[in-house]
Structures are given as structure tokens and as C-alpha cells.
Amino acid sequence: MFRSKLLKIFAALILLGVLGIVVYQIPAVNNRLFWRVQVAEAYVRGVIYPADQMPTPVVSVVKITPTPTLAPTPTATEPPGITPTVTATLVPTPTLAPLPSSIKLDPPTYELEDINNCGPATLTMYLRYYGWEGDQFSINKVIKPERADRNVNVDELAYYVKNFAGWLNVEYRVGGDLDTLKHLLAAGIPVMIEETFKMDKSYWPNDDLWAGHYLLLTGYNDDNKVFISQDAFYGANRLITYSDLDKQWQSFNRVYIMVFKADQTDTIKTILGDNWDVDKNRQHALDVAKAETQTTPQNAYSWFNLGSNLVYFERYDEAAQAYDTARDIGLPQRMLRYQFGPFIAYFNTNRIDDMMALVTYALERTPNSEEALLWKGWGLYRQGDKNGAVENFRKALEVNPGYQDALYALNYLGVQP
């Protein structure tokens, strides 16, 4: 009798579980509960894998078999998945007109971001400035098919503009200063930047509340020393001081995206000067980052930016040393959700133990990071575990089916996606 009751209870629980799964697939229910499920999963993961400081450097020498140098290159047909972001500053150009004391462009129709969707939502507002009629979900279908994906890279946003709003031009550079932003705004061109974002609640024990965020700038005022921003999380026409913007911008190497009409190209070139040339922009970024490590030697972002600039020039030994210093000083818990230069530097200097420690840490915070899954795959391959490598490359493709770097990795190993 007792056993019969237990079986009935067990069957009822299974039935409830199946019904719950079925009901969760209903779009309206899924949309309402999705974020709560994500929050619960993040908290449980934070209990299992406590959010301690990022692992400190462990120098290891590994004898390896030849493998390709993996510093990903954007392709013309698919969005690349890895962006070693770097920093630079505008070189003064004598042909620039004096800046007006204030500029206020007409803001586009506001778009409130979906969960972890500030990139597509902010790009939506940017494109609407030029008359585009889509929304963030139009963009998601192409560059963020998995709703739980926590990050969209700058080059993925640029890919969307080039391939799905091709009547507009797009460029991004790094290390822009406040005058660069002002000159672009004064020329009638809004600017999109990536910056530090402090969350208003914890998602796991000891959460440092640090995250990345995109903003669209549509004006400035020198009297009040503020920029006008369209913030997909907090609201339209929000003011941010010059000093706060620059401080928060540095953690993403002061990267800025410019979407513009073809007839504005010469204006952009004039404003950027030498920074129109990508290599010169990156070299200047390297000089700026190096100077900042001297003026603010305890600023981890200065060293991290230095490492990212060195990665661009394939100076991996120096880059790894710069990242070592940044890690010793201390980096935010979610840093490797957004920037992946350390994986590239440690892989190419054969410091696989260091790379795998960081990959493990990154996946504990963001288990569906396609970039971390990719580099875990390459680390396992270096360690002789081809099957494990293939498994992780395929997991990366589950998150982002168009992830070109994972497709390349599987092709390199001679296996099907």
C-alpha cells in the first residue's frame, strides 16, 4: 500500500514536471519567467562556484604540437566571435572647426532593452536615427539567436549594419577621447560607446555588480560638462558627466562605433585624422595605454588595455605580462564575459594552464559564453584531448550557430559541426 502511494506520488511529480516544461515553452509564459529562471540559475551557480577574485597568474611551460596562430579575423559573411578590444586617442587635426559649446541632436524613438540586450537595443536606436524601422529582435535573429547570450561584441554589431543596413556605413575605433565624441556629435553623427555598468542588485553571493553596457550619445553641453545619452536600460535623454563617462569608458578601451551616411565619410575621416587608419589607430592606442600604466600604475584597466593593444600586434609575450599585472591588481568578475585578449595571449605563449584557469573562471560566471567555450576547446586540444575540444566547439555553435571561429576550429580538426 505504502509503495503504491509512493509510486503515485512519483508519477504525479513526473507529470507536473513534464507539464511545467510544456507550459514554459508557451511564448507568453517563457517571456515572463525566462529572466527569473536565469537569475535563479546564476545564483545557484554562484553558490557552487563562489565568485572569488580572478585567478592570479600561473606561469607554465608546455611542450606542444604545432597549431595555427589563433588571433581571429573578421569575415565578410559571418560575424566573428572574438574581439581583442584596444584603445586610442584622437590626433589633433588643424582642419577641425572650433567646437560649439553645446549640441543636441534629435533623439531617435526609444528602445527599452530586453534581458542582457543593450547592444542590439542601442544599435536599434542608432539605426532609427537614420530612418530604420526595425527593432532589437530583428538584430537578435542575426547576431544573438540565443536569448540567454550575455554579450554582443562590437564587431558583431558592425557586421549587422554592413549586411542588413547596407545603405549606411559603419566604422569602429578605439581610444576615442571626449573631443572626438564632441566633434562627431557636432557633425550631426551620434556615437555609440561601450562602458562600465554598475548593477543595482546582486545575482550571486559576493557579486561585485560590475557589467558592460552600451550607450548612444546624442549631445553634449560644455557649461554643465555633460553628455546626453540614450540608455536602453535606464531611459532616454539621460545626462552623464564628462569625468564619469571617461572613467567608465576606459574599462572598454574607449571603443566607439560610428554609423553614418556615405556622404559623411569625408567628415569622419577629417575628424579622426590618423585614427582613420586602423593600424595607426591601434599603434596610438598602444602608446596611450603604455602612458596610462605609468600615470596610473594601480589601474588594472590601464594594464588590460596595454595587453589588448599588444595582442593586436601579435606581441603575445608582452601582452601576457601586461595581463598578468592586470590580474594581480584585480579585475571585475565579469570581465572575461566581454573581452578575450588574455585567452589569445596565453594560448600563443603556450601558457595553457593560465589560459584554462581563466576559461574555467569565465565559464563559472557565464556558462554559455561562446568565446570561452571556443578557447576551452583549443586548450583541450593543446592538452591532447581532441574529443573534448570538439565537444566545446560544438557547444559554442549551440549558443551562436553562425560563430565563424568555432566553425573554423571544427574544420581545422577535420570534423563536422
Coordinates of C-alpha atoms in Angstrom, one line a residue:
M1 CA 0.0 0.0 0.0
F2 CA 2.8 2.4 1.0
R3 CA 4.8 1.5 -2.0
S4 CA 1.7 2.1 -4.2
K5 CA 1.3 5.6 -2.8
L6 CA 5.0 6.4 -3.3
L7 CA 4.7 5.3 -7.0
K8 CA 1.6 7.5 -7.4
I9 CA 3.4 10.5 -5.8
F10 CA 6.4 9.9 -8.0
A11 CA 4.3 9.6 -11.1
A12 CA 2.4 12.8 -10.2
L13 CA 5.7 14.7 -9.7
I14 CA 7.0 13.5 -13.1
L15 CA 3.7 14.6 -14.7
L16 CA 3.9 18.0 -13.1
G17 CA 7.5 18.4 -14.3
V18 CA 6.6 17.5 -17.8
L19 CA 3.6 19.9 -17.7
G20 CA 5.9 22.6 -16.4
I21 CA 8.3 22.1 -19.2
V22 CA 5.5 22.2 -21.8
V23 CA 3.9 25.3 -20.2
Y24 CA 7.3 27.0 -20.1
Q25 CA 7.5 26.7 -23.9
I26 CA 4.4 28.9 -24.4
P27 CA 5.9 32.2 -25.6
A28 CA 4.0 34.4 -23.2
V29 CA 4.9 32.2 -20.2
N30 CA 8.5 31.9 -21.3
N31 CA 8.9 35.6 -21.7
R32 CA 7.6 36.2 -18.2
L33 CA 9.5 33.5 -16.4
F34 CA 12.7 33.5 -18.5
W35 CA 14.6 36.1 -16.6
R36 CA 13.6 34.6 -13.2
V37 CA 14.9 31.3 -14.3
Q38 CA 18.2 32.9 -15.4
V39 CA 18.6 34.7 -12.1
A40 CA 17.9 31.5 -10.1
E41 CA 20.5 29.6 -12.2
A42 CA 23.1 32.4 -11.8
Y43 CA 22.6 32.4 -8.0
V44 CA 22.9 28.6 -7.7
R45 CA 26.0 28.7 -9.9
G46 CA 27.4 31.4 -7.7
V47 CA 26.9 29.2 -4.6
I48 CA 28.5 26.2 -6.3
Y49 CA 31.4 28.2 -7.8
P50 CA 32.0 31.2 -5.4
A51 CA 32.8 34.5 -7.1
D52 CA 36.3 34.9 -5.8
Q53 CA 38.9 37.1 -7.4
M54 CA 40.0 36.1 -10.9
P55 CA 42.8 33.5 -10.7
T56 CA 46.3 35.0 -10.3
P57 CA 48.9 34.2 -12.9
V58 CA 50.5 30.8 -13.0
V59 CA 53.4 30.6 -15.4
S60 CA 53.7 27.2 -17.1
V61 CA 55.8 25.9 -19.9
V62 CA 54.0 23.4 -22.1
K63 CA 55.6 21.4 -24.9
I64 CA 53.0 21.5 -27.7
T65 CA 52.3 20.2 -31.2
P66 CA 52.0 22.8 -34.0
T67 CA 48.7 24.5 -34.2
P68 CA 47.6 27.7 -36.0
T69 CA 48.1 31.1 -34.5
L70 CA 44.6 32.0 -33.3
A71 CA 44.0 35.7 -33.5
P72 CA 40.6 35.8 -35.2
T73 CA 40.0 37.8 -38.2
P74 CA 36.6 39.3 -39.2
T75 CA 35.0 37.7 -42.3
A76 CA 32.7 39.1 -44.9
T77 CA 29.9 36.7 -44.5
E78 CA 29.6 35.9 -40.8
P79 CA 30.1 37.8 -37.6
P80 CA 33.4 36.9 -35.9
G81 CA 33.2 35.9 -32.3
I82 CA 36.4 37.3 -30.7
T83 CA 37.3 40.9 -30.4
P84 CA 40.5 41.9 -28.7
T85 CA 39.4 45.4 -27.9
V86 CA 42.0 48.2 -27.7
T87 CA 42.3 51.9 -27.0
A88 CA 43.5 55.1 -28.7
T89 CA 43.0 58.9 -28.8
L90 CA 42.3 61.5 -31.5
V91 CA 45.3 63.1 -33.0
P92 CA 44.6 66.8 -33.2
T93 CA 43.9 67.9 -36.8
P94 CA 44.3 71.6 -37.7
T95 CA 41.4 71.5 -40.2
L96 CA 38.8 70.8 -37.5
A97 CA 36.4 73.6 -36.9
P98 CA 36.0 75.0 -33.4
L99 CA 33.5 73.1 -31.3
P100 CA 30.2 74.8 -30.3
S101 CA 29.6 74.9 -26.6
S102 CA 26.6 72.5 -26.9
I103 CA 25.0 70.2 -29.3
K104 CA 21.6 68.4 -29.0
L105 CA 20.6 66.0 -31.8
D106 CA 17.1 64.9 -32.2
P107 CA 16.9 61.6 -30.2
P108 CA 15.5 58.5 -32.0
T109 CA 12.5 56.6 -30.8
Y110 CA 13.5 55.0 -27.5
E111 CA 14.0 51.2 -27.2
L112 CA 14.0 49.5 -23.8
E113 CA 16.3 46.6 -23.8
D114 CA 15.3 43.0 -23.4
I115 CA 17.3 40.9 -20.9
N116 CA 21.1 41.3 -21.5
N117 CA 20.3 43.0 -24.8
C118 CA 21.8 46.5 -24.5
G119 CA 23.9 46.1 -27.7
P120 CA 21.1 45.3 -30.1
A121 CA 18.7 47.7 -28.3
T122 CA 21.2 50.6 -28.5
L123 CA 22.0 49.8 -32.1
T124 CA 18.3 49.8 -32.8
M125 CA 18.1 53.4 -31.6
Y126 CA 21.2 54.3 -33.6
L127 CA 19.7 52.9 -36.9
R128 CA 16.4 54.6 -36.2
Y129 CA 18.2 57.9 -36.2
Y130 CA 18.6 57.3 -39.9
G131 CA 15.1 56.1 -40.5
W132 CA 15.4 52.3 -40.0
E133 CA 12.2 50.7 -38.9
G134 CA 13.3 47.5 -37.2
D135 CA 13.7 46.7 -33.5
Q136 CA 16.2 44.9 -31.3
F137 CA 14.7 41.5 -32.0
S138 CA 15.3 42.0 -35.8
I139 CA 19.0 42.3 -34.8
N140 CA 18.9 39.4 -32.4
K141 CA 17.8 37.0 -35.1
V142 CA 21.2 37.5 -36.8
I143 CA 23.8 38.1 -34.1
K144 CA 22.2 36.9 -30.9
P145 CA 19.9 34.0 -31.6
E146 CA 20.2 32.7 -28.1
R147 CA 18.3 35.0 -25.7
A148 CA 20.4 33.9 -22.7
D149 CA 23.6 35.1 -24.5
R150 CA 25.1 37.7 -22.2
N151 CA 27.3 39.6 -24.7
V152 CA 27.3 41.0 -28.2
N153 CA 30.7 42.2 -29.4
V154 CA 31.4 45.4 -31.2
D155 CA 32.4 43.7 -34.4
E156 CA 29.1 41.7 -34.4
L157 CA 27.2 45.0 -34.2
A158 CA 29.2 46.3 -37.1
Y159 CA 28.6 43.1 -39.0
Y160 CA 24.8 43.6 -38.7
V161 CA 25.0 47.2 -40.1
K162 CA 27.1 46.2 -43.0
N163 CA 25.0 43.2 -44.0
F164 CA 21.5 44.3 -43.0
A165 CA 21.5 48.1 -43.2
G166 CA 23.9 48.3 -46.0
W167 CA 22.7 51.8 -47.1
L168 CA 24.7 53.0 -44.1
N169 CA 28.4 52.9 -43.4
V170 CA 29.8 51.7 -40.1
E171 CA 33.3 52.0 -38.5
Y172 CA 34.6 51.5 -35.0
R173 CA 37.8 52.7 -33.5
V174 CA 39.2 52.6 -30.0
G175 CA 40.6 55.0 -27.5
G176 CA 38.4 58.0 -28.5
D177 CA 38.7 61.0 -26.2
L178 CA 35.9 63.4 -25.3
D179 CA 36.8 65.9 -28.1
T180 CA 36.4 63.1 -30.7
L181 CA 32.9 62.4 -29.4
K182 CA 32.1 66.1 -29.4
H183 CA 33.3 66.6 -33.0
L184 CA 31.2 63.7 -34.2
L185 CA 28.2 65.0 -32.5
A186 CA 28.8 68.5 -33.8
A187 CA 28.9 67.0 -37.3
G188 CA 25.4 65.5 -36.7
I189 CA 26.6 62.0 -36.1
P190 CA 25.5 60.2 -32.9
V191 CA 28.1 57.9 -31.3
M192 CA 27.8 54.6 -29.6
I193 CA 30.2 53.6 -26.9
E194 CA 30.7 50.6 -24.5
E195 CA 31.3 51.3 -20.9
T196 CA 31.1 50.1 -17.3
F197 CA 27.7 49.4 -15.8
K198 CA 27.0 49.0 -12.1
M199 CA 24.0 46.8 -11.5
D200 CA 21.5 47.6 -8.7
K201 CA 21.3 44.1 -7.3
S202 CA 23.4 41.0 -6.8
Y203 CA 23.0 37.9 -8.9
W204 CA 25.2 35.7 -6.7
P205 CA 26.9 35.8 -3.3
N206 CA 29.7 38.4 -3.3
D207 CA 28.7 39.8 -6.7
D208 CA 30.8 42.9 -7.5
L209 CA 27.9 44.3 -9.6
W210 CA 30.2 45.1 -12.5
A211 CA 29.0 44.6 -16.1
G212 CA 29.4 46.0 -19.6
H213 CA 26.9 48.3 -21.2
Y214 CA 26.3 50.3 -24.5
L215 CA 25.2 53.9 -24.7
L216 CA 24.2 56.1 -27.6
L217 CA 25.4 59.7 -27.3
T218 CA 23.2 62.3 -28.9
G219 CA 24.5 65.6 -27.5
Y220 CA 26.8 67.4 -25.0
N221 CA 26.9 70.7 -23.0
D222 CA 30.2 72.3 -22.0
D223 CA 28.6 74.5 -19.4
N224 CA 27.3 71.6 -17.4
K225 CA 30.1 69.3 -18.6
V226 CA 27.6 66.5 -19.6
F227 CA 26.8 64.3 -22.5
I228 CA 23.2 63.4 -23.4
S229 CA 22.8 59.6 -23.7
Q230 CA 20.1 57.2 -24.8
D231 CA 20.4 54.4 -22.3
A232 CA 18.5 51.2 -23.3
F233 CA 18.3 50.2 -19.6
Y234 CA 17.7 53.4 -17.6
G235 CA 15.9 55.6 -20.1
A236 CA 16.1 58.3 -22.8
N237 CA 18.0 61.6 -22.7
R238 CA 20.0 60.8 -19.5
L239 CA 22.9 63.0 -18.6
I240 CA 26.4 61.7 -17.8
T241 CA 29.3 63.9 -16.8
Y242 CA 32.4 64.1 -18.8
S243 CA 34.5 62.7 -16.0
D244 CA 32.2 59.8 -15.3
L245 CA 31.9 58.9 -18.9
D246 CA 35.7 58.8 -19.4
K247 CA 36.2 56.8 -16.3
Q248 CA 33.6 54.2 -17.2
W249 CA 34.6 54.1 -20.8
Q250 CA 38.2 53.2 -20.1
S251 CA 37.3 49.7 -19.0
F252 CA 36.3 49.0 -22.6
N253 CA 39.3 50.8 -24.1
R254 CA 37.2 53.8 -25.1
V255 CA 35.8 52.0 -28.1
Y256 CA 33.3 53.9 -30.2
I257 CA 31.1 53.0 -33.1
M258 CA 30.1 55.4 -35.9
V259 CA 27.2 54.7 -38.2
F260 CA 26.9 57.3 -40.9
K261 CA 25.7 58.0 -44.4
A262 CA 28.1 57.6 -47.4
D263 CA 28.3 61.4 -47.9
Q264 CA 29.5 61.8 -44.3
T265 CA 32.6 59.7 -44.9
D266 CA 35.0 62.6 -45.6
T267 CA 33.7 64.3 -42.5
I268 CA 34.5 61.2 -40.4
K269 CA 38.0 61.0 -42.0
T270 CA 38.7 64.6 -41.1
I271 CA 37.6 64.2 -37.5
L272 CA 39.6 61.0 -37.0
G273 CA 42.7 62.2 -38.7
D274 CA 45.4 59.5 -38.4
N275 CA 43.0 57.3 -36.5
W276 CA 41.0 56.7 -39.6
D277 CA 43.8 54.2 -40.5
V278 CA 43.2 51.1 -38.3
D279 CA 46.8 50.2 -37.8
K280 CA 47.8 53.8 -36.8
N281 CA 44.8 53.9 -34.5
R282 CA 46.0 50.7 -32.8
Q283 CA 49.5 52.0 -32.6
H284 CA 48.3 55.1 -31.0
A285 CA 46.2 53.0 -28.7
L286 CA 49.4 51.2 -27.6
D287 CA 51.2 54.4 -26.8
V288 CA 48.2 55.7 -24.8
A289 CA 47.8 52.5 -22.8
K290 CA 51.5 52.4 -22.1
A291 CA 51.4 56.0 -20.8
E292 CA 48.4 55.2 -18.6
T293 CA 50.2 52.3 -17.0
Q294 CA 52.9 54.9 -16.0
T295 CA 50.5 57.6 -14.7
T296 CA 48.0 55.2 -13.1
P297 CA 50.1 52.0 -12.4
Q298 CA 47.5 50.6 -10.0
N299 CA 44.7 50.8 -12.5
A300 CA 44.0 47.3 -13.8
Y301 CA 42.3 48.6 -16.9
S302 CA 45.4 50.5 -18.0
W303 CA 47.3 47.2 -18.0
F304 CA 44.5 45.3 -19.5
N305 CA 44.3 47.8 -22.4
L306 CA 48.0 47.6 -22.9
G307 CA 47.7 43.8 -23.2
S308 CA 44.9 44.1 -25.7
N309 CA 46.8 46.5 -27.8
L310 CA 49.8 44.2 -27.8
V311 CA 47.7 41.3 -28.8
Y312 CA 46.6 43.2 -31.9
F313 CA 50.2 43.5 -33.0
E314 CA 50.8 39.8 -32.1
R315 CA 53.3 40.7 -29.4
Y316 CA 52.0 38.0 -27.2
D317 CA 54.8 37.6 -24.6
E318 CA 54.5 41.3 -23.7
A319 CA 50.7 41.1 -23.8
A320 CA 50.7 38.2 -21.4
Q321 CA 52.9 40.1 -19.0
A322 CA 50.5 43.1 -19.1
Y323 CA 47.5 40.8 -18.4
D324 CA 49.5 39.3 -15.6
T325 CA 49.8 42.7 -14.0
A326 CA 46.1 43.5 -14.5
R327 CA 45.1 40.2 -12.9
D328 CA 47.5 40.8 -9.9
I329 CA 45.9 44.2 -9.3
G330 CA 42.4 42.8 -9.7
L331 CA 39.7 42.7 -12.5
P332 CA 35.9 42.5 -12.3
Q333 CA 34.2 39.1 -12.1
R334 CA 32.5 39.5 -15.5
M335 CA 35.5 41.0 -17.4
L336 CA 36.0 37.8 -19.4
R337 CA 32.4 37.9 -20.5
Y338 CA 33.2 40.8 -22.8
Q339 CA 36.9 40.8 -23.6
F340 CA 39.0 37.8 -24.6
G341 CA 42.5 39.1 -25.2
P342 CA 44.0 37.1 -22.3
F343 CA 42.9 33.8 -23.9
I344 CA 44.7 34.7 -27.1
A345 CA 47.9 35.9 -25.4
Y346 CA 48.2 32.9 -23.1
F347 CA 47.4 30.4 -25.9
N348 CA 50.0 31.9 -28.2
T349 CA 52.7 31.9 -25.4
N350 CA 52.0 28.3 -24.6
R351 CA 50.7 29.2 -21.1
I352 CA 47.9 26.7 -21.3
D353 CA 47.5 26.3 -17.5
D354 CA 46.9 30.0 -17.2
M355 CA 44.5 30.1 -20.1
M356 CA 42.5 27.2 -18.8
A357 CA 42.3 28.7 -15.3
L358 CA 40.8 31.8 -16.8
V359 CA 38.5 29.9 -19.2
T360 CA 37.2 27.9 -16.2
Y361 CA 36.6 31.1 -14.2
A362 CA 34.8 32.7 -17.2
L363 CA 32.5 29.8 -17.7
E364 CA 31.6 29.6 -14.0
R365 CA 30.3 33.2 -14.3
T366 CA 28.9 32.8 -17.9
P367 CA 28.5 29.2 -18.9
N368 CA 27.1 30.0 -22.3
S369 CA 29.9 32.2 -23.4
E370 CA 30.7 31.0 -26.9
E371 CA 34.1 32.7 -26.8
A372 CA 35.1 31.0 -23.5
L373 CA 33.8 27.6 -24.9
L374 CA 35.9 28.2 -28.0
W375 CA 39.1 28.8 -26.0
K376 CA 38.4 25.9 -23.7
G377 CA 38.3 23.8 -26.8
W378 CA 41.6 25.0 -28.1
G379 CA 43.1 24.5 -24.6
L380 CA 41.9 20.9 -24.5
Y381 CA 43.3 20.3 -28.0
R382 CA 46.7 21.6 -26.8
Q383 CA 46.5 19.2 -23.9
G384 CA 45.8 16.3 -26.3
D385 CA 42.0 15.9 -25.7
K386 CA 40.6 16.2 -29.3
N387 CA 37.2 14.8 -28.3
G388 CA 36.9 17.4 -25.5
A389 CA 37.9 20.1 -27.9
V390 CA 35.3 19.1 -30.5
E391 CA 32.6 18.9 -27.8
N392 CA 33.3 22.5 -26.7
F393 CA 33.5 23.9 -30.2
R394 CA 30.1 22.4 -30.8
K395 CA 28.7 23.8 -27.6
A396 CA 29.9 27.3 -28.8
L397 CA 27.9 26.7 -32.0
E398 CA 24.8 25.8 -30.0
V399 CA 25.0 29.3 -28.5
N400 CA 25.7 31.0 -31.8
P401 CA 25.2 28.9 -34.9
G402 CA 27.0 31.5 -37.0
Y403 CA 30.1 31.6 -34.9
Q404 CA 32.8 31.6 -37.6
D405 CA 35.7 30.9 -35.2
A406 CA 34.1 27.7 -33.9
L407 CA 33.3 26.6 -37.5
Y408 CA 36.9 27.2 -38.4
A409 CA 38.1 25.2 -35.4
L410 CA 36.0 22.1 -36.3
N411 CA 37.1 22.4 -39.9
Y412 CA 40.7 22.5 -38.7
L413 CA 40.2 19.3 -36.8
G414 CA 38.5 17.7 -39.8
V415 CA 35.1 17.1 -38.1
Q416 CA 31.6 18.2 -38.9
P417 CA 29.8 20.9 -36.9

